[in-house]
PDB file of C-alpha atoms in Angstrom:
ATOM      1  CA  MET A1317     244.032  91.393  25.698  1.00  0.00           C
ATOM      2  CA  GLY A1318     246.861  89.238  27.086  1.00  0.00           C
ATOM      3  CA  ASP A1319     248.927  89.770  23.923  1.00  0.00           C
ATOM      4  CA  ALA A1320     248.675  93.558  24.238  1.00  0.00           C
ATOM      5  CA  PHE A1321     249.744  93.357  27.886  1.00  0.00           C
ATOM      6  CA  ALA A1322     252.684  91.079  27.061  1.00  0.00           C
ATOM      7  CA  TRP A1323     253.712  93.262  24.101  1.00  0.00           C
ATOM      8  CA  PHE A1324     254.211  96.274  26.391  1.00  0.00           C
ATOM      9  CA  PHE A1325     256.766  94.357  28.449  1.00  0.00           C
ATOM     10  CA  TYR A1326     258.412  92.476  25.560  1.00  0.00           C
ATOM     11  CA  HIS A1327     258.656  95.301  22.999  1.00  0.00           C
ATOM     12  CA  ASN A1328     262.312  95.933  23.964  1.00  0.00           C
ATOM     13  CA  ASP A1329     263.087  92.222  23.518  1.00  0.00           C
ATOM     14  CA  ARG A1330     261.854  91.500  20.007  1.00  0.00           C
ATOM     15  CA  GLU A1331     264.508  88.814  19.492  1.00  0.00           C
ATOM     16  CA  LEU A1332     262.865  86.890  22.344  1.00  0.00           C
ATOM     17  CA  LEU A1333     259.514  87.265  20.596  1.00  0.00           C
ATOM     18  CA  ASP A1334     261.161  85.734  17.521  1.00  0.00           C
ATOM     19  CA  GLU A1335     262.161  82.734  19.630  1.00  0.00           C
ATOM     20  CA  HIS A1336     258.663  82.377  21.098  1.00  0.00           C
ATOM     21  CA  ALA A1337     257.148  82.606  17.604  1.00  0.00           C
ATOM     22  CA  LYS A1338     259.139  79.560  16.467  1.00  0.00           C
ATOM     23  CA  HIS A1339     257.054  77.334  18.735  1.00  0.00           C
ATOM     24  CA  PRO A1340     253.402  76.349  18.354  1.00  0.00           C
ATOM     25  CA  TYR A1341     250.893  77.994  20.634  1.00  0.00           C
ATOM     26  CA  SER A1342     247.986  76.437  22.404  1.00  0.00           C
ATOM     27  CA  THR A1343     244.517  77.929  22.258  1.00  0.00           C
ATOM     28  CA  ILE A1344     243.455  76.316  25.523  1.00  0.00           C
ATOM     29  CA  MET A1345     244.491  77.063  29.080  1.00  0.00           C
ATOM     30  CA  PRO A1346     246.327  74.327  31.002  1.00  0.00           C
ATOM     31  CA  THR A1347     244.018  71.986  32.926  1.00  0.00           C
ATOM     32  CA  GLY A1348     244.348  69.460  35.715  1.00  0.00           C
ATOM     33  CA  LEU A1349     246.781  69.700  38.580  1.00  0.00           C
ATOM     34  CA  GLY A1350     249.343  71.622  36.495  1.00  0.00           C
ATOM     35  CA  GLY A1351     246.807  74.248  35.450  1.00  0.00           C
ATOM     36  CA  LEU A1352     245.590  74.612  39.026  1.00  0.00           C
ATOM     37  CA  GLY A1353     249.156  75.099  40.265  1.00  0.00           C
ATOM     38  CA  GLU A1354     249.829  77.756  37.641  1.00  0.00           C
ATOM     39  CA  MET A1355     246.648  79.631  38.567  1.00  0.00           C
ATOM     40  CA  MET A1356     247.441  79.471  42.300  1.00  0.00           C
ATOM     41  CA  PHE A1357     250.973  80.735  41.692  1.00  0.00           C
ATOM     42  CA  ILE A1358     249.829  83.638  39.522  1.00  0.00           C
ATOM     43  CA  LYS A1359     247.000  84.525  41.890  1.00  0.00           C
ATOM     44  CA  ASN A1360     249.356  84.710  44.856  1.00  0.00           C
ATOM     45  CA  VAL A1361     252.641  85.950  43.388  1.00  0.00           C
ATOM     46  CA  LYS A1362     252.656  89.143  41.312  1.00  0.00           C
ATOM     47  CA  LEU A1363     256.238  90.191  41.989  1.00  0.00           C
ATOM     48  CA  PHE A1364     259.287  88.027  42.560  1.00  0.00           C
ATOM     49  CA  GLY A1365     261.997  90.120  44.119  1.00  0.00           C
ATOM     50  CA  LYS A1366     262.265  93.151  41.856  1.00  0.00           C
ATOM     51  CA  TYR A1367     260.632  91.385  38.899  1.00  0.00           C
ATOM     52  CA  LEU A1368     257.057  91.561  37.650  1.00  0.00           C
ATOM     53  CA  ILE A1369     255.684  88.162  36.673  1.00  0.00           C
ATOM     54  CA  ILE A1370     253.784  87.735  33.409  1.00  0.00           C
ATOM     55  CA  TYR A1371     251.804  84.536  32.958  1.00  0.00           C
ATOM     56  CA  HIS A1372     252.146  83.040  29.462  1.00  0.00           C
ATOM     57  CA  GLY A1373     248.817  81.189  29.578  1.00  0.00           C
ATOM     58  CA  THR A1374     246.897  84.392  28.833  1.00  0.00           C
ATOM     59  CA  THR A1375     248.792  85.165  25.627  1.00  0.00           C
ATOM     60  CA  THR A1376     249.410  83.646  22.218  1.00  0.00           C
ATOM     61  CA  LEU A1377     252.773  85.417  21.921  1.00  0.00           C
ATOM     62  CA  LEU A1378     254.621  83.793  24.801  1.00  0.00           C
ATOM     63  CA  ARG A1379     255.087  80.089  24.160  1.00  0.00           C
ATOM     64  CA  ILE A1380     258.290  79.100  25.937  1.00  0.00           C
ATOM     65  CA  GLY A1381     257.940  78.507  29.667  1.00  0.00           C
ATOM     66  CA  ASP A1382     255.015  79.432  31.881  1.00  0.00           C
ATOM     67  CA  VAL A1383     256.068  82.849  33.192  1.00  0.00           C
ATOM     68  CA  SER A1384     258.374  85.730  32.322  1.00  0.00           C
ATOM     69  CA  TYR A1385     260.198  87.897  34.844  1.00  0.00           C
ATOM     70  CA  ILE A1386     260.275  91.536  33.807  1.00  0.00           C
ATOM     71  CA  ASP A1387     262.839  94.019  35.083  1.00  0.00           C
ATOM     72  CA  LEU A1388     260.620  97.075  35.567  1.00  0.00           C
ATOM     73  CA  LYS A1389     263.523  99.539  35.693  1.00  0.00           C
ATOM     74  CA  ARG A1390     264.823  98.538  32.261  1.00  0.00           C
ATOM     75  CA  LEU A1391     261.515  97.244  30.809  1.00  0.00           C
ATOM     76  CA  LYS A1392     263.386  94.155  29.649  1.00  0.00           C
ATOM     77  CA  VAL A1393     262.837  90.446  30.104  1.00  0.00           C
ATOM     78  CA  ALA A1394     265.091  89.268  32.921  1.00  0.00           C
ATOM     79  CA  GLY A1395     264.164  85.595  32.801  1.00  0.00           C
ATOM     80  CA  ILE A1396     261.683  82.864  31.977  1.00  0.00           C
ATOM     81  CA  GLY A1397     260.330  80.222  34.348  1.00  0.00           C
ATOM     82  CA  GLU A1398     258.551  76.885  34.282  1.00  0.00           C
ATOM     83  CA  ILE A1399     255.972  75.855  36.893  1.00  0.00           C
ATOM     84  CA  LYS A1400     255.505  72.238  38.006  1.00  0.00           C
ATOM     85  CA  THR A1401     252.820  71.122  40.447  1.00  0.00           C
ATOM     86  CA  SER A1402     252.429  67.933  42.453  1.00  0.00           C
ATOM     87  CA  PRO A1403     250.126  66.877  45.306  1.00  0.00           C
ATOM     88  CA  ALA A1404     251.472  67.567  48.800  1.00  0.00           C
ATOM     89  CA  GLY A1405     248.839  65.979  51.016  1.00  0.00           C
ATOM     90  CA  LYS A1406     245.142  66.561  51.495  1.00  0.00           C
ATOM     91  CA  ASN A1407     244.081  69.882  49.946  1.00  0.00           C
ATOM     92  CA  LYS A1408     247.707  70.962  49.440  1.00  0.00           C
ATOM     93  CA  LEU A1409     249.830  71.490  46.369  1.00  0.00           C
ATOM     94  CA  SER A1410     253.570  71.583  45.952  1.00  0.00           C
ATOM     95  CA  ILE A1411     254.414  74.242  43.365  1.00  0.00           C
ATOM     96  CA  ASN A1412     257.956  74.275  42.008  1.00  0.00           C
ATOM     97  CA  VAL A1413     259.068  77.254  39.956  1.00  0.00           C
ATOM     98  CA  LEU A1414     262.263  76.765  37.995  1.00  0.00           C
ATOM     99  CA  MET A1415     263.832  79.955  36.670  1.00  0.00           C
ATOM    100  CA  ASN A1416     266.413  80.825  34.087  1.00  0.00           C
ATOM    101  CA  PHE A1417     267.670  84.401  33.943  1.00  0.00           C
ATOM    102  CA  THR A1418     269.630  86.301  31.305  1.00  0.00           C
ATOM    103  CA  ASN A1419     273.307  86.940  31.899  1.00  0.00           C
ATOM    104  CA  SER A1420     272.614  90.613  32.575  1.00  0.00           C
ATOM    105  CA  SER A1421     270.104  89.887  35.349  1.00  0.00           C
ATOM    106  CA  HIS A1422     271.091  89.877  38.955  1.00  0.00           C
ATOM    107  CA  PRO A1423     270.627  86.608  40.836  1.00  0.00           C
ATOM    108  CA  LEU A1424     267.879  86.477  43.406  1.00  0.00           C
ATOM    109  CA  LYS A1425     268.485  85.742  47.052  1.00  0.00           C
ATOM    110  CA  THR A1426     267.034  82.501  48.378  1.00  0.00           C
ATOM    111  CA  PRO A1427     263.738  83.307  50.104  1.00  0.00           C
ATOM    112  CA  LYS A1428     263.593  82.758  53.855  1.00  0.00           C
ATOM    113  CA  ARG A1429     261.592  79.783  55.084  1.00  0.00           C
ATOM    114  CA  GLU A1430     259.406  79.669  58.128  1.00  0.00           C
ATOM    115  CA  LYS A1431     260.262  77.103  60.789  1.00  0.00           C
ATOM    116  CA  GLY A1432     259.109  73.660  59.692  1.00  0.00           C
ATOM    117  CA  GLU A1433     258.337  74.761  56.123  1.00  0.00           C
ATOM    118  CA  ARG A1434     259.114  71.942  53.724  1.00  0.00           C
ATOM    119  CA  ILE A1435     260.999  72.584  50.508  1.00  0.00           C
ATOM    120  CA  SER A1436     259.517  70.473  47.763  1.00  0.00           C
ATOM    121  CA  SER A1437     261.831  68.221  45.852  1.00  0.00           C
ATOM    122  CA  LEU A1438     261.638  67.740  42.123  1.00  0.00           C
ATOM    123  CA  ASP A1439     262.593  64.134  42.799  1.00  0.00           C
ATOM    124  CA  GLU A1440     258.953  63.562  43.768  1.00  0.00           C
ATOM    125  CA  LEU A1441     257.791  64.273  40.232  1.00  0.00           C
ATOM    126  CA  PRO A1442     257.055  61.340  37.905  1.00  0.00           C
ATOM    127  CA  GLN A1443     259.921  60.475  35.528  1.00  0.00           C
ATOM    128  CA  LYS A1444     257.862  61.527  32.483  1.00  0.00           C
ATOM    129  CA  THR A1445     257.392  64.982  34.040  1.00  0.00           C
ATOM    130  CA  LYS A1446     261.095  65.243  34.908  1.00  0.00           C
ATOM    131  CA  ASP A1447     262.059  64.397  31.323  1.00  0.00           C
ATOM    132  CA  ARG A1448     259.635  66.994  29.948  1.00  0.00           C
ATOM    133  CA  LEU A1449     260.900  69.581  32.438  1.00  0.00           C
ATOM    134  CA  LYS A1450     264.485  68.951  31.342  1.00  0.00           C
ATOM    135  CA  ARG A1451     263.510  69.618  27.710  1.00  0.00           C
ATOM    136  CA  GLN A1452     261.548  72.729  28.698  1.00  0.00           C
ATOM    137  CA  MET A1453     264.408  74.192  30.728  1.00  0.00           C
ATOM    138  CA  LYS A1454     266.848  73.542  27.872  1.00  0.00           C
ATOM    139  CA  ARG A1455     264.492  75.400  25.503  1.00  0.00           C
ATOM    140  CA  ILE A1456     264.326  78.314  27.974  1.00  0.00           C
ATOM    141  CA  ALA A1457     268.132  78.418  28.315  1.00  0.00           C
ATOM    142  CA  ASN A1458     268.538  78.386  24.525  1.00  0.00           C
ATOM    143  CA  THR A1459     266.010  81.201  24.197  1.00  0.00           C
ATOM    144  CA  LEU A1460     267.784  83.412  26.713  1.00  0.00           C
ATOM    145  CA  SER A1461     271.343  82.684  25.550  1.00  0.00           C
ATOM    146  CA  PRO A1462     273.016  85.403  23.497  1.00  0.00           C
ATOM    147  CA  LYS A1463     272.776  84.789  19.766  1.00  0.00           C
ATOM    148  CA  SER A1464     275.920  85.126  17.671  1.00  0.00           C
ATOM    149  CA  GLU A1465     273.888  86.264  14.683  1.00  0.00           C
ATOM    150  CA  LYS A1466     271.269  88.961  15.116  1.00  0.00           C
ATOM    151  CA  GLU A1467     269.707  88.348  11.727  1.00  0.00           C
ATOM    152  CA  PRO A1468     266.032  89.388  11.799  1.00  0.00           C
ATOM    153  CA  THR A1469     263.503  86.752  10.883  1.00  0.00           C
ATOM    154  CA  LYS A1470     260.306  87.106   8.908  1.00  0.00           C
ATOM    155  CA  HIS A1471     258.566  84.464  11.033  1.00  0.00           C
ATOM    156  CA  ILE A1472     257.445  87.048  13.579  1.00  0.00           C
ATOM    157  CA  ASN A1473     255.179  88.835  11.079  1.00  0.00           C
ATOM    158  CA  LYS A1474     252.792  85.877  11.044  1.00  0.00           C
ATOM    159  CA  TYR A1475     251.961  86.421  14.701  1.00  0.00           C
ATOM    160  CA  LEU A1476     252.595  90.111  15.275  1.00  0.00           C
ATOM    161  CA  LYS A1477     251.321  91.752  12.116  1.00  0.00           C
ATOM    162  CA  TYR A1478     249.474  94.399  14.134  1.00  0.00           C
ATOM    163  CA  TYR A1479     252.411  95.221  16.382  1.00  0.00           C
ATOM    164  CA  TYR A1480     255.596  94.907  14.388  1.00  0.00           C
ATOM    165  CA  GLN A1481     256.677  95.001  10.796  1.00  0.00           C
ATOM    166  CA  SER A1482     260.162  93.920   9.874  1.00  0.00           C
ATOM    167  CA  SER A1483     261.899  95.485   6.921  1.00  0.00           C
TER     168      SER A1483
END
């Protein structure tokens, strides 16, 4: 069901689906603190500015990043984000969402903070997590960067045989 939902929003961005298809997919949902942070984010944030958020954990199609930001006016992918979670005290989580948007997307304004609200720092993450995040954000940037060659690939057929057939 998640693939059908994602397809509706990604069908105008098939080259991005090609990029996602190049990476292995996981058949299990994220667990632990990271999985909890992703679920809390998705449960509480459906829209980010003018963008609809699609969670990648419910699909097999979307394999780069944790969320996609969809421009509902154009029905195009505006960006991809990665979610990182760390403890922030008793019964509290610090959820960091790093975003990378396409060149054609408009930048978002910084959200207003309430008095005394703490902005989490990525410096608090363990070094192993920071290194992984750096690799993930590079993969997202490479996915969203314009490609000089628009040569269609056959790789996508393996995963989207019911939705798309390349010639």
